[in-house]
CSV table of C-alpha atoms in Angstrom, one decimal:
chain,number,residue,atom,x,y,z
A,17,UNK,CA,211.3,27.4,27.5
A,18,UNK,CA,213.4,24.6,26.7
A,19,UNK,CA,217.0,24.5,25.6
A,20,UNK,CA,217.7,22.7,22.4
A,21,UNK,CA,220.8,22.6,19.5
A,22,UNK,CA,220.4,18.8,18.8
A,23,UNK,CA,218.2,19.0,16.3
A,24,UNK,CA,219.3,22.3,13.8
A,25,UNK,CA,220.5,22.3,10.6
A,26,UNK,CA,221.3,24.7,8.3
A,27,UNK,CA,218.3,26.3,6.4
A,28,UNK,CA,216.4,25.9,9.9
A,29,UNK,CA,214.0,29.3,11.0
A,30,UNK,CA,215.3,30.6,14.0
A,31,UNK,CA,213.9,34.1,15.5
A,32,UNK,CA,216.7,36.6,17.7
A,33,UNK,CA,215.3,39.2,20.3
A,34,UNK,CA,217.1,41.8,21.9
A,35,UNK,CA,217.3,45.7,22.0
A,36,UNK,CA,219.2,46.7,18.4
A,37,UNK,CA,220.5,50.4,19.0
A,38,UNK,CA,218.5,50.4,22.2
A,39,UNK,CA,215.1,49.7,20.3
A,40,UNK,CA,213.5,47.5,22.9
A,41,UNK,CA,211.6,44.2,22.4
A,42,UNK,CA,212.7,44.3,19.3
A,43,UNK,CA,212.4,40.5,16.8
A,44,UNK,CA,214.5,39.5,13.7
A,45,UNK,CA,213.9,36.1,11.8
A,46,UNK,CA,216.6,34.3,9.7
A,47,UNK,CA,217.6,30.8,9.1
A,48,UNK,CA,220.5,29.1,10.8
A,49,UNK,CA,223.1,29.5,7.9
A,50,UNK,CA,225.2,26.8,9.5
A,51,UNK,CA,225.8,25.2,13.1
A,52,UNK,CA,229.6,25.0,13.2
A,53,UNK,CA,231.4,28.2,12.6
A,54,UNK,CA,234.7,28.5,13.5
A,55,UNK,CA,236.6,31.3,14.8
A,56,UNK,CA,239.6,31.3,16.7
A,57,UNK,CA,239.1,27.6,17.9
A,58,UNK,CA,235.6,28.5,19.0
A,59,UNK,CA,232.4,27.2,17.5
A,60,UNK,CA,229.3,29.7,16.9
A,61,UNK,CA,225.9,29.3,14.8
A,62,UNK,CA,225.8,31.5,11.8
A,63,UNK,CA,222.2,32.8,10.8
A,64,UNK,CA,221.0,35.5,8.5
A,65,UNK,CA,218.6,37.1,11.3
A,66,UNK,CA,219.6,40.1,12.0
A,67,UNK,CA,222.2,40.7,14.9
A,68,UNK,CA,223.2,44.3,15.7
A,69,UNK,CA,224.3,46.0,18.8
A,70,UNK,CA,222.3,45.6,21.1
A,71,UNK,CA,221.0,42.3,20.4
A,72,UNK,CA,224.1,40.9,22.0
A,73,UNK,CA,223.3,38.4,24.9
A,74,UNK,CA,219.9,37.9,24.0
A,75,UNK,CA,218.2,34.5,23.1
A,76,UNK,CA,218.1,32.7,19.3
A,77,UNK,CA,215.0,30.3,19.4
A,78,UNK,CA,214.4,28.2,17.0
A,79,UNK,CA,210.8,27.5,16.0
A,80,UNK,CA,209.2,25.6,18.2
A,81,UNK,CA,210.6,28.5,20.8
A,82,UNK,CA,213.5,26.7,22.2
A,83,UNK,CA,216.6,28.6,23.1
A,84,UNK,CA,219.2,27.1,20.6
A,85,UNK,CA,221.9,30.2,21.3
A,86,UNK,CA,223.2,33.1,22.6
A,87,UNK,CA,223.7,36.0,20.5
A,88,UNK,CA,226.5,37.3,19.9
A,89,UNK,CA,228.1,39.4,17.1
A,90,UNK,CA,227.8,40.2,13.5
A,91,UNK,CA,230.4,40.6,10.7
A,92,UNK,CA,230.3,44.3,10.1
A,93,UNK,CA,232.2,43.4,6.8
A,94,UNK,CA,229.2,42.0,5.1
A,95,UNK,CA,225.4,41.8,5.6
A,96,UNK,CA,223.0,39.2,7.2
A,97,UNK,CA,226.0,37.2,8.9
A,98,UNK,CA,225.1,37.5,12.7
A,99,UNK,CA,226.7,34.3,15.1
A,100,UNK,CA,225.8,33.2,18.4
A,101,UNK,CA,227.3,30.9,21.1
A,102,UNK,CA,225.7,27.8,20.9
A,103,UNK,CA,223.0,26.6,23.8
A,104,UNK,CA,225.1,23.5,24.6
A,105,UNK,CA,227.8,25.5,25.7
A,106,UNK,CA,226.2,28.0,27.7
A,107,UNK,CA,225.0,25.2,29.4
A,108,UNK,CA,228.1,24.0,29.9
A,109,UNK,CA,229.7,27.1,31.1
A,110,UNK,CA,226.4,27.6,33.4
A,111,UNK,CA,227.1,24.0,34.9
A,112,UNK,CA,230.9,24.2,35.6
A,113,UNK,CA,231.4,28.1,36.3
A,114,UNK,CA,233.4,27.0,39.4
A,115,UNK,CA,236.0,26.4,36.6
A,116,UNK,CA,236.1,29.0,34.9
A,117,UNK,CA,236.8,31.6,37.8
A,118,UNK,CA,233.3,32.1,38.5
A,119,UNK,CA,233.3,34.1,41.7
A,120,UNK,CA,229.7,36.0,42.1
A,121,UNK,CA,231.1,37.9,45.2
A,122,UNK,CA,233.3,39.8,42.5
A,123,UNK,CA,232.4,43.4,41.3
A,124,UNK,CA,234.4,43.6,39.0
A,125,UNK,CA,233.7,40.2,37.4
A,126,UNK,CA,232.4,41.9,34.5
A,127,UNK,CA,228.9,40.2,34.6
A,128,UNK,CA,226.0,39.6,37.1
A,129,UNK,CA,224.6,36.5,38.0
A,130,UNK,CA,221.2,35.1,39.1
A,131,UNK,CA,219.5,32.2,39.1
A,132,UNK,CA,217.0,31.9,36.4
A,133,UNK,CA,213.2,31.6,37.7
A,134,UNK,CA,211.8,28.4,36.1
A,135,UNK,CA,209.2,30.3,34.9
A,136,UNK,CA,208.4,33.9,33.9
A,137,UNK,CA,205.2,35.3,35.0
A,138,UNK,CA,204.5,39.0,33.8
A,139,UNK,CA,202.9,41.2,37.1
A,140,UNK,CA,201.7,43.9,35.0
A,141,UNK,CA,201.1,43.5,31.2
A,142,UNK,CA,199.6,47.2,29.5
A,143,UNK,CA,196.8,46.9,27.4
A,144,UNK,CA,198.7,49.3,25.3
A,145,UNK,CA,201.9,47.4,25.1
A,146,UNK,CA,202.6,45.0,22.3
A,147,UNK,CA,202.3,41.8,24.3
A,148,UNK,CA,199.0,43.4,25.8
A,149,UNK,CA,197.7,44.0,22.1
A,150,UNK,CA,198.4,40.7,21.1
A,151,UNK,CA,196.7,39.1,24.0
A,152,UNK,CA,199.5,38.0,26.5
């Protein structure tokens, strides 16, 4: 899939997936409340799809199924207000990780790191699954 920010605007659809409270493959659809939140000198997309724990990490596509952020928290304060890092800087981060301590020989980096296939190609998909029932 391709990567893509350029483009949004608020009012956009945009769909998150993740595992909310370990509830796998799970979907949530929102619109893109606004592309420039700030927090603490950082700059997040705001979207009413819902984001819980668990979801963190995980892509937010808009609708033509490009990756336009990361997940990444929710205001616990309020409902339907779930942010996530946008694509262009995760792209950056992924492109000058030498710079920001990057070190993949480092347990205790706190995250793993592999180099994404260009494609995904599914080995096994069950008949039984939902991808399987909707044809995948």
């Amino acid at each position: 899939c391709s990567l893509s920010v350029d483009e949004l605007a608020a009012g956009d659809g945009v769909f998150a997936i993740g595992n909310p409270l370990g509830l796998e493959r799970s979907v949530s659809q929102g619109i893109v409340s606004t592309r420039n939140r700030n927090f603490d000198g950082l700059v997040y997309l705001q979207t009413d799809a819902a984001i819980n724990p668990g979801n963190s990490g995980g892509p937010l596509f808009n609708l033509k199924g490009e990756v336009v952020g990361v997940t990444n928290m929710k205001a616990t304060s309020g409902d339907n207000l779930g942010f996530a890092i946008p694509i262009r800087y995760v792209k950056d981060f992924l492109r000058n990780r030498d710079a920001f301590g990057y070190d993949k020989t480092n347990p205790n980096a706190g995250y793993r790191y592999m180099d994404a296939p260009r494609r995904v190609k599914p080995a096994v998909v069950s008949s039984k699954s939902v991808e399987g029932r909707s044809g995948l």
